[in-house]
Coordinates of C-alpha atoms and ligand atoms in Angstrom, one line a residue:
X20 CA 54.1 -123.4 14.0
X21 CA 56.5 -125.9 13.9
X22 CA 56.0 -129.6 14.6
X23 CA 58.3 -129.3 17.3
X24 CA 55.8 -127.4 19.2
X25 CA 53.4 -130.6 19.3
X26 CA 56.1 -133.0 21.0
X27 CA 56.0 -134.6 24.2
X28 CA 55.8 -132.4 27.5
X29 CA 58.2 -134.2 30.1
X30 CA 56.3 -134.3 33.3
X31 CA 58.8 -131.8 35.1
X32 CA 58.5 -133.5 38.7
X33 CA 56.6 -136.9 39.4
X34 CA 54.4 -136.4 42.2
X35 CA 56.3 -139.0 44.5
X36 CA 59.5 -137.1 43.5
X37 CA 58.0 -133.9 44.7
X38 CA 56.9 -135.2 48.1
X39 CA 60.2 -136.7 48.7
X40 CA 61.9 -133.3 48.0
X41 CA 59.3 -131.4 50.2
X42 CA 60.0 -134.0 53.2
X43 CA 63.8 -134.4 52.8
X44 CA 64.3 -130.3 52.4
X45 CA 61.7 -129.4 55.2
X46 CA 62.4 -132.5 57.9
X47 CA 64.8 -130.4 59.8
X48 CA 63.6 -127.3 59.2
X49 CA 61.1 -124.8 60.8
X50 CA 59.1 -123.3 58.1
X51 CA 58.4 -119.1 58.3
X52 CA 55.9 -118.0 55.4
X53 CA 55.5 -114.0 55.0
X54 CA 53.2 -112.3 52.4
X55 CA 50.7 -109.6 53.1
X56 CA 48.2 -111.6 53.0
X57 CA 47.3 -114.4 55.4
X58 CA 46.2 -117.3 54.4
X59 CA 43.0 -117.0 56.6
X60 CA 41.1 -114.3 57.5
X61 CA 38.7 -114.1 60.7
X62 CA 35.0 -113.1 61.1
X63 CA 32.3 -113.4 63.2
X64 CA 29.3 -115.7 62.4
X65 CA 25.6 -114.8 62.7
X66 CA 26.1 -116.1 66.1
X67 CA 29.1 -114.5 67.3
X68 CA 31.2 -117.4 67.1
X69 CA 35.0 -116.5 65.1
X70 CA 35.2 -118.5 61.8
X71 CA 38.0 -118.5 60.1
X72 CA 37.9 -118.1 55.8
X73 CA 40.4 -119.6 53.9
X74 CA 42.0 -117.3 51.3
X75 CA 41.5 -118.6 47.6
X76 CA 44.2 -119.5 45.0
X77 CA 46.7 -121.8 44.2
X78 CA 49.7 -119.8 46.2
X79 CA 48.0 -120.1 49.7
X80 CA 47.3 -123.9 48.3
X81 CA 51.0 -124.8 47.6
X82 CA 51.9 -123.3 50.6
X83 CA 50.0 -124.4 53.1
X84 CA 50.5 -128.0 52.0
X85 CA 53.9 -127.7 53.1
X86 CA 52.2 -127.4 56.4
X87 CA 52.1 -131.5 56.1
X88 CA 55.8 -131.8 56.2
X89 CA 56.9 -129.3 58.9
X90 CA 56.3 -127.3 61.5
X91 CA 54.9 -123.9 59.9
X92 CA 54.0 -120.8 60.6
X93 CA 52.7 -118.3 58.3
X94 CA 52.7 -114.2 59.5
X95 CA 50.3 -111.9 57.5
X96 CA 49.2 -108.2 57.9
X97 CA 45.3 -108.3 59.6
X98 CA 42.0 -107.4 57.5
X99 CA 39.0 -107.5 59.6
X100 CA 38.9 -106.4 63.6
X101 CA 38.8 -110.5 64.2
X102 CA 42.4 -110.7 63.1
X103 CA 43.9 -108.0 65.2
X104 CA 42.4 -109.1 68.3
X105 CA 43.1 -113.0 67.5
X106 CA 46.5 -111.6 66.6
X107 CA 48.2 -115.1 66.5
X108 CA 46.9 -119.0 67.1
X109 CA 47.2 -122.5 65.5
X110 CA 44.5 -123.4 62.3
X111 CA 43.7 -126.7 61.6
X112 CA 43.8 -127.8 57.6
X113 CA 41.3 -129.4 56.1
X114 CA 42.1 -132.9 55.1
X115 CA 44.9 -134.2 57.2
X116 CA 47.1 -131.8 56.2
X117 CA 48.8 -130.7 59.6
X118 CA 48.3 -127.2 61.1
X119 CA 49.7 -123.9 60.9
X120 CA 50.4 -121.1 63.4
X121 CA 48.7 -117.9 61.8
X122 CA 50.3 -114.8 63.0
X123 CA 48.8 -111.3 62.1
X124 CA 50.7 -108.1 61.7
X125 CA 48.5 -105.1 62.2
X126 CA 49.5 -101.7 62.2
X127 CA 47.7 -98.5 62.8
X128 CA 45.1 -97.9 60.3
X129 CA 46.9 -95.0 58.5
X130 CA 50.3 -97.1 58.6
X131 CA 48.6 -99.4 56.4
X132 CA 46.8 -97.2 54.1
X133 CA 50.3 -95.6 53.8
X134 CA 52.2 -98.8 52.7
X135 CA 49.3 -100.6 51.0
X136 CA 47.3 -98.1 49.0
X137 CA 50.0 -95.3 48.3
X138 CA 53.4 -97.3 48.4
X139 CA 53.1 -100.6 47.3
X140 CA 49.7 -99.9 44.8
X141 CA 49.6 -98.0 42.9
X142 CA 53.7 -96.8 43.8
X143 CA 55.3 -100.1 42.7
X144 CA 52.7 -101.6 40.9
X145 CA 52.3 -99.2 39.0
X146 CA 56.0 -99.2 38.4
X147 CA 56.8 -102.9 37.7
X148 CA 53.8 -103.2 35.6
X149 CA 55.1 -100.4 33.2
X150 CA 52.2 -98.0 33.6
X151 CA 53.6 -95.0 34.4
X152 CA 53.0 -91.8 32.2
X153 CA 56.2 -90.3 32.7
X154 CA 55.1 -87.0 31.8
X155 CA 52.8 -86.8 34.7
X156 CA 53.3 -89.7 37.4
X157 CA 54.6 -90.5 39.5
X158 CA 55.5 -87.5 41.6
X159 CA 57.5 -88.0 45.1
X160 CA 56.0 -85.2 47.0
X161 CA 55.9 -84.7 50.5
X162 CA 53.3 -86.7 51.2
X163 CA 54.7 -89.9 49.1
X164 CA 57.8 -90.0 51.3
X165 CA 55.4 -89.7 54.3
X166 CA 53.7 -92.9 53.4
X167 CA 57.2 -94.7 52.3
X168 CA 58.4 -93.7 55.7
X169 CA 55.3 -94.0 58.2
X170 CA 53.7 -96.1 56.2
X171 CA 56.2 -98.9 54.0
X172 CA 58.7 -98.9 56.0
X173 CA 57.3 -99.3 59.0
X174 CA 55.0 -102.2 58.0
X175 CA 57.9 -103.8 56.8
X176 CA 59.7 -103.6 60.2
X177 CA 56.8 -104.4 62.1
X178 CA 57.3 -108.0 59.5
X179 CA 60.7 -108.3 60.5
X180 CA 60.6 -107.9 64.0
X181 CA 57.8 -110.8 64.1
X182 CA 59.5 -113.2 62.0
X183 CA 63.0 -112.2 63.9
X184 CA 60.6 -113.6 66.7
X185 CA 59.4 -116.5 64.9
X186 CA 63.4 -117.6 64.3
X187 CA 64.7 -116.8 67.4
X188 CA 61.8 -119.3 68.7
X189 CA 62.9 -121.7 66.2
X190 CA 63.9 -125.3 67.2
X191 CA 65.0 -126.4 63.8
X192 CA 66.8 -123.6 61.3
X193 CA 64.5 -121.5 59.8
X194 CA 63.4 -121.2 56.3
X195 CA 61.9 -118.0 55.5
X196 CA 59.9 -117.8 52.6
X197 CA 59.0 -114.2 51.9
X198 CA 56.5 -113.2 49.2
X199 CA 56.0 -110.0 46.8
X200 CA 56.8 -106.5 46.8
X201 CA 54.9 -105.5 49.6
X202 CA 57.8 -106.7 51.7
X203 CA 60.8 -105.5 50.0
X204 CA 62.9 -104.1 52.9
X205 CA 61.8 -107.4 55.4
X206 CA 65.0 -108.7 54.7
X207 CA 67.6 -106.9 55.3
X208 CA 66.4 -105.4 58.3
X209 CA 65.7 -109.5 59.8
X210 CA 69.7 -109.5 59.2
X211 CA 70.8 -106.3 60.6
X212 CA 69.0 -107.3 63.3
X213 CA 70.0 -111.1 63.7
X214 CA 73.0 -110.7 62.3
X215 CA 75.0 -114.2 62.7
X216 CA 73.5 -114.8 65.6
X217 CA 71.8 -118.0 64.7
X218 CA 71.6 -119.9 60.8
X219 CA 68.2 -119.1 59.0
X220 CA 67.8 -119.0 54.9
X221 CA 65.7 -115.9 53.8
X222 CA 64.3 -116.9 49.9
X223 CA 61.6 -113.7 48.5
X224 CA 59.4 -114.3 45.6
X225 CA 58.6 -111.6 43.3
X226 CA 55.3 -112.6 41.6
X227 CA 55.0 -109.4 39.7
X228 CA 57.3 -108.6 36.7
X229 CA 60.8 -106.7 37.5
X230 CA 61.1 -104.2 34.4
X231 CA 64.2 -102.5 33.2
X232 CA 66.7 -100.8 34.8
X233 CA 65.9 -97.5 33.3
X234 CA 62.4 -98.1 35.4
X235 CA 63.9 -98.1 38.6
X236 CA 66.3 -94.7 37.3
X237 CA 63.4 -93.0 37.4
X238 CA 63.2 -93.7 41.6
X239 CA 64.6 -92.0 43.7
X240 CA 68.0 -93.5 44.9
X241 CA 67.5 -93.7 48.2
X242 CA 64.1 -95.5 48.1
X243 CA 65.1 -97.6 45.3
X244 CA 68.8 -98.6 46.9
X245 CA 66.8 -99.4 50.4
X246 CA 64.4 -101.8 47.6
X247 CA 67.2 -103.7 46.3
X248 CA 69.6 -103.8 49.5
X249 CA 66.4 -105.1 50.8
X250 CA 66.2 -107.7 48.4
X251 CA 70.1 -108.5 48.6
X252 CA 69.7 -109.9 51.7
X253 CA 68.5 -112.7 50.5
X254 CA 69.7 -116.0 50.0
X255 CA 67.3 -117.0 47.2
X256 CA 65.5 -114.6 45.0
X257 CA 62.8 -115.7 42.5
X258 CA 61.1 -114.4 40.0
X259 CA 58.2 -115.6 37.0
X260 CA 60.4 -115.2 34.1
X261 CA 64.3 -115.3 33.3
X262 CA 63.9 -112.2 31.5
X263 CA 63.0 -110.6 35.2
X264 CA 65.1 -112.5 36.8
X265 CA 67.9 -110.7 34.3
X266 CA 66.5 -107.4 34.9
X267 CA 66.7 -107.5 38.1
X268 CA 70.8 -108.1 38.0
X269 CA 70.5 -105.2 35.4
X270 CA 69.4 -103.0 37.4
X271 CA 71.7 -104.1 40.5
X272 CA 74.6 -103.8 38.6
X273 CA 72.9 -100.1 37.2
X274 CA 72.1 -99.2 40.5
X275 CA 73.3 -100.3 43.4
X276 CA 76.8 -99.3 44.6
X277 CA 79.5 -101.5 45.5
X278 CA 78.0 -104.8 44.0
X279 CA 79.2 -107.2 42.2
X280 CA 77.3 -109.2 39.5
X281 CA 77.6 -112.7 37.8
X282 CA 75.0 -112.9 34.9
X283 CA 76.0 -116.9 34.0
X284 CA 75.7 -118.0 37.7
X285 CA 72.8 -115.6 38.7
X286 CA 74.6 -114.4 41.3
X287 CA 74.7 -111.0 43.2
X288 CA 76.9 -110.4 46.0
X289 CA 76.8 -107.3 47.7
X290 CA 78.8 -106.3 51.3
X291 CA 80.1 -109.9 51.2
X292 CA 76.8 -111.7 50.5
X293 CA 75.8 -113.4 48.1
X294 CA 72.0 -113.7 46.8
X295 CA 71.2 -116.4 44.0
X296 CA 68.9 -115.1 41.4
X297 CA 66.5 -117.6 39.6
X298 CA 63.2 -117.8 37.5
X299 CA 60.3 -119.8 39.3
X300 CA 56.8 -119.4 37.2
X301 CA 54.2 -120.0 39.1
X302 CA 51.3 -122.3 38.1
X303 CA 48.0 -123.3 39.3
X304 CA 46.7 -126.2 41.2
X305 CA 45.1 -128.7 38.4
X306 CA 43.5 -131.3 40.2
X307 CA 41.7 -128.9 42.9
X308 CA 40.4 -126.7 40.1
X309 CA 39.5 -129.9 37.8
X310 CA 37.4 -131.0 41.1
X311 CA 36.1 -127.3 41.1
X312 CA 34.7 -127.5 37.5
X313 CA 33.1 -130.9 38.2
X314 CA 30.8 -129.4 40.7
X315 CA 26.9 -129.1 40.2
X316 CA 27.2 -125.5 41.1
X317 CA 29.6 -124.6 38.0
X318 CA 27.2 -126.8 36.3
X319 CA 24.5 -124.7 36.9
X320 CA 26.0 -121.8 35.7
X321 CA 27.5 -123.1 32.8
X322 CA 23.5 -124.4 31.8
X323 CA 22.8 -121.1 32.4
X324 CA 25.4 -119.4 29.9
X325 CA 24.9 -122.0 27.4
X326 CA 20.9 -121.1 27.6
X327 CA 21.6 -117.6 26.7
X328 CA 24.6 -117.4 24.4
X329 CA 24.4 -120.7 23.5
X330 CA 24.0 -120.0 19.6
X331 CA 26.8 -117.7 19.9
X332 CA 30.5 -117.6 20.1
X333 CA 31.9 -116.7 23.5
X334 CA 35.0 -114.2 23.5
X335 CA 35.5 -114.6 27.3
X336 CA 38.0 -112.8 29.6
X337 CA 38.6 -112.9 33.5
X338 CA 40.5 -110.4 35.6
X339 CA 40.3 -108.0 38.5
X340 CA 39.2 -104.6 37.1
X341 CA 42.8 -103.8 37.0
X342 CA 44.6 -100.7 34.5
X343 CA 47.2 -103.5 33.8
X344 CA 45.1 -106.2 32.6
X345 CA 44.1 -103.8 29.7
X346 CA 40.4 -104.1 29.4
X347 CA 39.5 -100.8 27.7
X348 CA 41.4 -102.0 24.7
X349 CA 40.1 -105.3 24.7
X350 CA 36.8 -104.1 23.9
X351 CA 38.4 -101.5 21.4
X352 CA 40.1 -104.4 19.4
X353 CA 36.2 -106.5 19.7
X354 CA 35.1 -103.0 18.2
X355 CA 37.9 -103.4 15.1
X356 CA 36.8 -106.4 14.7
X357 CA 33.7 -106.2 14.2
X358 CA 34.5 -103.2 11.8
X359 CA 36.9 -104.7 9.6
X360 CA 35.0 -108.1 9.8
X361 CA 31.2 -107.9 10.0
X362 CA 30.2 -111.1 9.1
X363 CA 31.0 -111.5 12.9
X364 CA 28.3 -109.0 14.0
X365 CA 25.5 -111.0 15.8
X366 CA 27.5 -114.1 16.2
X367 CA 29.9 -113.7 18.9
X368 CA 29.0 -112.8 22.6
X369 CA 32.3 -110.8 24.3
X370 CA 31.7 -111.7 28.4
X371 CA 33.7 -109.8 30.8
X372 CA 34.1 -111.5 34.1
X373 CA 35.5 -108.4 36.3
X374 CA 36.2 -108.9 39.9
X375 CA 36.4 -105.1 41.8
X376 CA 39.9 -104.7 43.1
X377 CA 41.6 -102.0 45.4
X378 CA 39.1 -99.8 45.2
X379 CA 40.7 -97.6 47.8
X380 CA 42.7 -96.6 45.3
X381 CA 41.8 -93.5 43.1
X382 CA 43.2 -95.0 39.5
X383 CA 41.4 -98.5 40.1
X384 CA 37.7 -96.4 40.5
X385 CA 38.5 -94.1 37.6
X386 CA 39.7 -97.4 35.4
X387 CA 36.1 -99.4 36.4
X388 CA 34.3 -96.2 34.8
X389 CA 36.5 -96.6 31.8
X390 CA 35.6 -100.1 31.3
X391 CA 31.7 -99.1 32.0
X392 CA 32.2 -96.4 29.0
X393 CA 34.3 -98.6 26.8
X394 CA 31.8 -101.4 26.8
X395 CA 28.9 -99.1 26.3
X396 CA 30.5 -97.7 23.2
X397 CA 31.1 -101.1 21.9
X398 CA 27.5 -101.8 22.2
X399 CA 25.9 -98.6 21.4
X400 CA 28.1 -98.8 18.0
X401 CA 27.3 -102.3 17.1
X402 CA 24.3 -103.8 19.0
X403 CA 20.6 -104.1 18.1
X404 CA 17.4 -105.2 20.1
X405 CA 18.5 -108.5 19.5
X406 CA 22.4 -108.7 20.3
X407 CA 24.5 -106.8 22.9
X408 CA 28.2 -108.0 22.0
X409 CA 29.6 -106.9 25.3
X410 CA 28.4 -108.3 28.8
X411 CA 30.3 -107.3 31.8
X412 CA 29.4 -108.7 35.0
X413 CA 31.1 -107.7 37.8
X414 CA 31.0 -109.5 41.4
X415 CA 33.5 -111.7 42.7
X416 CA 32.1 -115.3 41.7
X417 CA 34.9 -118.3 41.0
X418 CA 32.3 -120.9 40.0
X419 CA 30.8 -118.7 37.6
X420 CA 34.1 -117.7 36.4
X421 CA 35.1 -121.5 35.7
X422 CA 31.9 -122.3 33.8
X423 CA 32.8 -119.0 31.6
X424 CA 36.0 -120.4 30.8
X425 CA 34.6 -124.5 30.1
X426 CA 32.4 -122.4 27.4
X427 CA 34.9 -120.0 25.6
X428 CA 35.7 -119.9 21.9
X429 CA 38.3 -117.5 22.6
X430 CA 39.9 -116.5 25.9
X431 CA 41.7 -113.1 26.1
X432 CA 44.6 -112.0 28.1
X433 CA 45.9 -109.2 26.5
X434 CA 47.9 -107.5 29.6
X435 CA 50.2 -104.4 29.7
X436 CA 52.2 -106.4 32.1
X437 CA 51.7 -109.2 34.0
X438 CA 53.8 -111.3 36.4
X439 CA 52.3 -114.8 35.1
X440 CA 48.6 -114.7 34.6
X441 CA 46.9 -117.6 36.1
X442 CA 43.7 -116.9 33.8
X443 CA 45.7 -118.3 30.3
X444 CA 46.6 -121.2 32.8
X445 CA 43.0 -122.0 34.3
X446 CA 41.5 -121.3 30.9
X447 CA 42.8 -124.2 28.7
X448 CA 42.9 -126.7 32.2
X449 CA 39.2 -126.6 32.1
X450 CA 37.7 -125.1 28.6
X451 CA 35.3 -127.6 26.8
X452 CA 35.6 -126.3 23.3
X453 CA 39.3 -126.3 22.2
X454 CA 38.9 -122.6 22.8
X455 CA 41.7 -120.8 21.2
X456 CA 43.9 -117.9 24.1
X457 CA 44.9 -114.3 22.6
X458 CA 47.8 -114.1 25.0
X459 CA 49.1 -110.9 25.2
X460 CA 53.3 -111.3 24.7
X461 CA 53.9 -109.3 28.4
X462 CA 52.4 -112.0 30.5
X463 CA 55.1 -114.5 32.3
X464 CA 52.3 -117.3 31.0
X465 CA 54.1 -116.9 27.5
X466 CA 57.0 -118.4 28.2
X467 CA 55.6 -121.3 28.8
X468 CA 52.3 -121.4 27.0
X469 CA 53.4 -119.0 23.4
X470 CA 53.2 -121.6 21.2
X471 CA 50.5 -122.6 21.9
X472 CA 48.7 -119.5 21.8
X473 CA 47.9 -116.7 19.2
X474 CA 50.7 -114.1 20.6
X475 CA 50.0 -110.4 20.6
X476 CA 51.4 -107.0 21.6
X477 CA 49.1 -106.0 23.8
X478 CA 48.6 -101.9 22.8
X479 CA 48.4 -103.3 19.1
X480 CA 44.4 -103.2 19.1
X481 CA 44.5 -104.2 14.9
X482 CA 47.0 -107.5 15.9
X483 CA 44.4 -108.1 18.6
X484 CA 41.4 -107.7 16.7
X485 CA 43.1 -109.7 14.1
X486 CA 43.8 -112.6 16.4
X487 CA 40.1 -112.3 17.3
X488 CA 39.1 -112.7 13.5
X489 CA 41.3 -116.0 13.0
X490 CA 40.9 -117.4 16.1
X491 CA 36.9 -117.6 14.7
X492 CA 38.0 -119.1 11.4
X493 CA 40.6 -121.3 12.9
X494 CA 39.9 -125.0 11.3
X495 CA 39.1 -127.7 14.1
X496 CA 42.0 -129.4 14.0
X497 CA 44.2 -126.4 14.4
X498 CA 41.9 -125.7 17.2
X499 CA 42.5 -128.9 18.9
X500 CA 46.3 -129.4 18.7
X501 CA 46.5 -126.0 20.1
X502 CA 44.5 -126.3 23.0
X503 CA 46.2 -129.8 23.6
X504 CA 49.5 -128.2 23.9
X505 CA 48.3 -125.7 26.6
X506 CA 46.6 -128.2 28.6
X507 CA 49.5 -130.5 28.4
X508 CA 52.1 -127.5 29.1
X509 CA 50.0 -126.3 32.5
X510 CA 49.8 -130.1 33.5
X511 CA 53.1 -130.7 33.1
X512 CA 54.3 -127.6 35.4
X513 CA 51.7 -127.1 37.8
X514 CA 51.9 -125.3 41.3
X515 CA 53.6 -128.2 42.6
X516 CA 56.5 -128.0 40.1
X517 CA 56.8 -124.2 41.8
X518 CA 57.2 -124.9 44.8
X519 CA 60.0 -127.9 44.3
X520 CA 62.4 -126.5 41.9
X521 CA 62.6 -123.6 45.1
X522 CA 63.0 -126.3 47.2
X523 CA 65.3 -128.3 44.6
X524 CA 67.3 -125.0 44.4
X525 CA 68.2 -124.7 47.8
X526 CA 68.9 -128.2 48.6
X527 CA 71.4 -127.8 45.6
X528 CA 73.0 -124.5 46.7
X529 CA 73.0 -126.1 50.2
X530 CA 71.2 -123.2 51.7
Ligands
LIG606 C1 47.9 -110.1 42.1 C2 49.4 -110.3 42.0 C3 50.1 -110.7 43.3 C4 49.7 -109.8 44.4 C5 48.2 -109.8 44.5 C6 47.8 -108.8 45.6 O1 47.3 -111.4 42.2 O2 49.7 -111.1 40.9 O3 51.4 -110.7 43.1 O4 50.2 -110.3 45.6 O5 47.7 -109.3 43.3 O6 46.5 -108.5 45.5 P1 45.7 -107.8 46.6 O7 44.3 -108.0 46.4 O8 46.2 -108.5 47.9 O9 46.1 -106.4 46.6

């Protein structure tokens, strides 16, 4: 570690500076958010009455506070019956912050399953998260270009032709912000249907990494030339890191005819377009989750871990139950560390904090039994009556996620691939203990946040279960200045800082 690493962190953006970009860039704009997800979601009371159920996080957050700036509306695809029959309406936000027009997208039930569950996950999760077996998936059969047609591309017309409606509607010029890969082909078909009939700016966020070119050979061309046409009709395209952001040229110049590339300028221009390439990491929102943590309800639960595993120290981790966040060999490096290290045996206390996710989807169900059995080994090997070092509880609970991370000795993220990771960010913003974060070297979170962290690779299970064993010996002070810088590093960059240098961007490029 070099000294170097202990300097200064520049707050990026003051807040005032921040606000006046937001106001000056959106004054004379209308504003058209598209992700996959709305940011509400409807459902009926005990009553009967609709209530509407703001979606959690920090991007819905950001996002929505633009809402105080400008005219916004934000389209999404619809969850629950509520949302389909509500199909579009103004919310109110909490807290003076303006309202938005909510606009759902809902195709047939089969569409959907199509696009979401066989296309986008596992398809190009899978995919940009470098989890293909190449031996055995993926396979195009009949039934995968079924679901690209029926299902992805279709979903992602029905997208454009709302927000074509949204624009044409538009008293101001549009700004559309577009978000993830569930969306790919939005843009170019809003153009080829607009065409230069009326100015609008179409920027896309990719919040999930963008491997290597040789990846997206192993497409095939036509679905991965109507994925990057798609995504060269934009004017803005961000991504986490600069290493995506490069790969993502890469695999332009690779593989898609007729365009032209400039690396320096991060600058694609294909049929006479051009698209502006940048890296954008995403944060999280300090202050609200600060306000979270200070709440009697984390409080509770933190009394409660401290009661049991109090005496103990806490290897904590938080994630969906998700192949990519690489559980199973997070509990196989606890196992080589306890192996190689026994004094450790009865004094630390491994909690897994697993939220179900897409359990629609055949890999996800066969991954939670994986994790059941790789836990289970771990404590059949090494427990006693008196010490289980595993716990994994599994239930979506944010309170009693926070409190975990306020207690951990050591946080562990060690992903196959990750876009950021918003758990090595959260971690450090509210841990009590100088906690030390195993951070796997694939997140986007280690550009920022590596030196800060112990850094691993994250198949290496020995680096990892070495990381574990100094991470428990590290000396206090060592301790603190590290979790210093990560605390200082999040602060300084936070959600806020996201969403500006986009908006600094275009107001520079004049878009
Ligand atoms: C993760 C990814 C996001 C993605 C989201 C979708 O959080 O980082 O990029 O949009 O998953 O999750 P969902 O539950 O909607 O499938």
């Amino acid at each position: 570690m070099t000294e170097a690493v202990w300097e200064e962190f520049p707050q990026i953006f003051k807040i005032d500076e921040c606000e006046t970009l937001q106001s000056e860039v959106l004054k004379n704009r209308t504003l058209i958010i598209a992700a996959n997800r709305a940011p509400v979601t409807l459902v009926k009371n005990e009553d009967g009455e609709i209530e509407f159920q703001r979606g959690g996080g920090g991007l819905v957050t950001a996002l929505l506070g633009l809402a105080r700036y400008v005219n916004a509306r934000w389209i999404g695809c619809s969850i629950t019956e509520e949302d389909r029959q509500w199909r579009e309406g103004i919310i109110p936000l909490e807290n003076d912050e303006g309202e938005i027009l909510v606009s759902f997208v809902s195709p047939d039930e089969e569409s959907y399953t199509d696009y979401y569950n066989v296309i986008a996950n596992p398809l190009l999760w899978f995919l940009q998260h470098s989890m293909w077996d190449f031996v055995r998936t993926p396979t195009f059969d009949a039934r995968t270009w079924k679901a690209w047609h029926e299902g992805y591309v279709k979903v992602n017309r029905l997208f454009a032709e709302a927000i074509v409606r949204q624009i044409e509607a538009a008293d101001k010029p549009p700004l559309v912000m577009l978000q993830d890969y569930h969306l790919y082909l939005v843009p170019r078909f809003i153009r080829e249907t607009l065409g230069e009939r009326k100015p609008y700016t179409l920027t896309h966020f990719v919040h999930i990494p963008w491997p290597g070119s040789e990846d997206w050979g192993m497409v095939p061309p036509a679905m991965r030339q109507a994925i990057l046409q798609g995504l060269c009709s934009n004017d803005l395209l961000g991504f986490q890191t600069r290493e995506d952001a490069l790969n993502f040229i890469r695999t332009c110049e690779s593989h898609l005819p007729d365009t032209e590339v400039n690396f320096t300028k991060g600058v694609i221009t294909f049929h006479g377009h051009d698209t502006h390439v940048r890296d954008f990491p995403i944060s999280i929102d300090v202050e609200a989750l600060r306000e979270l943590a200070a709440t009697d309800e984390v409080a509770e639960y933190r009394r409660h871990f401290i009661e049991r595993y109090g005496d103990r120290k806490l290897i904590v981790r938080v994630d969906r139950t998700e192949p990519s966040k690489n559980i199973v060999r997070g509990f196989a490096a606890l196992n080589e560390m306890l192996e190689l290290y026994p004094e450790h045996c009865g004094e630390v206390q491994f909690l897994a904090l697993l939220v179900p996710s897409r359990m629609e989807v055949g890999e996800y169900q066969n991954y939670l039994d994986e994790i059941m059995a790789a836990a289970g080994r771990v404590n059949a090997l090494h427990g006693d009556s008196t010490w289980e070092p595993v716990r994994v509880l599994v239930g979506e609970d944010y309170p009693r996620a926070v409190a975990a991370m306020q207690l951990y000795d050591i946080l562990l993220v060690n992903s196959i691939a990750d876009g950021m990771n918003l758990v090595a960010k959260e971690g450090p913003t509210v841990n009590l203990k100088d906690g030390v974060v195993i951070l796997s070297e694939r997140t986007g979170a280690r550009q920022q946040l590596a030196p800060g962290a112990l850094v691993i690779s994250p198949c290496d299970i020995y680096a990892t279960a070495e990381a574990m064993h100094r991470a428990l010996i590290m000396p206090a002070e060592e301790r603190r200045k590290r979790a210093e810088f990560l605390r200082r590093a999040v602060e300084a960059e936070d959600i806020s800082v996201w969403l500006c240098w986009q908006l600094k961007t275009l107001a520079e490029l004049g878009l």
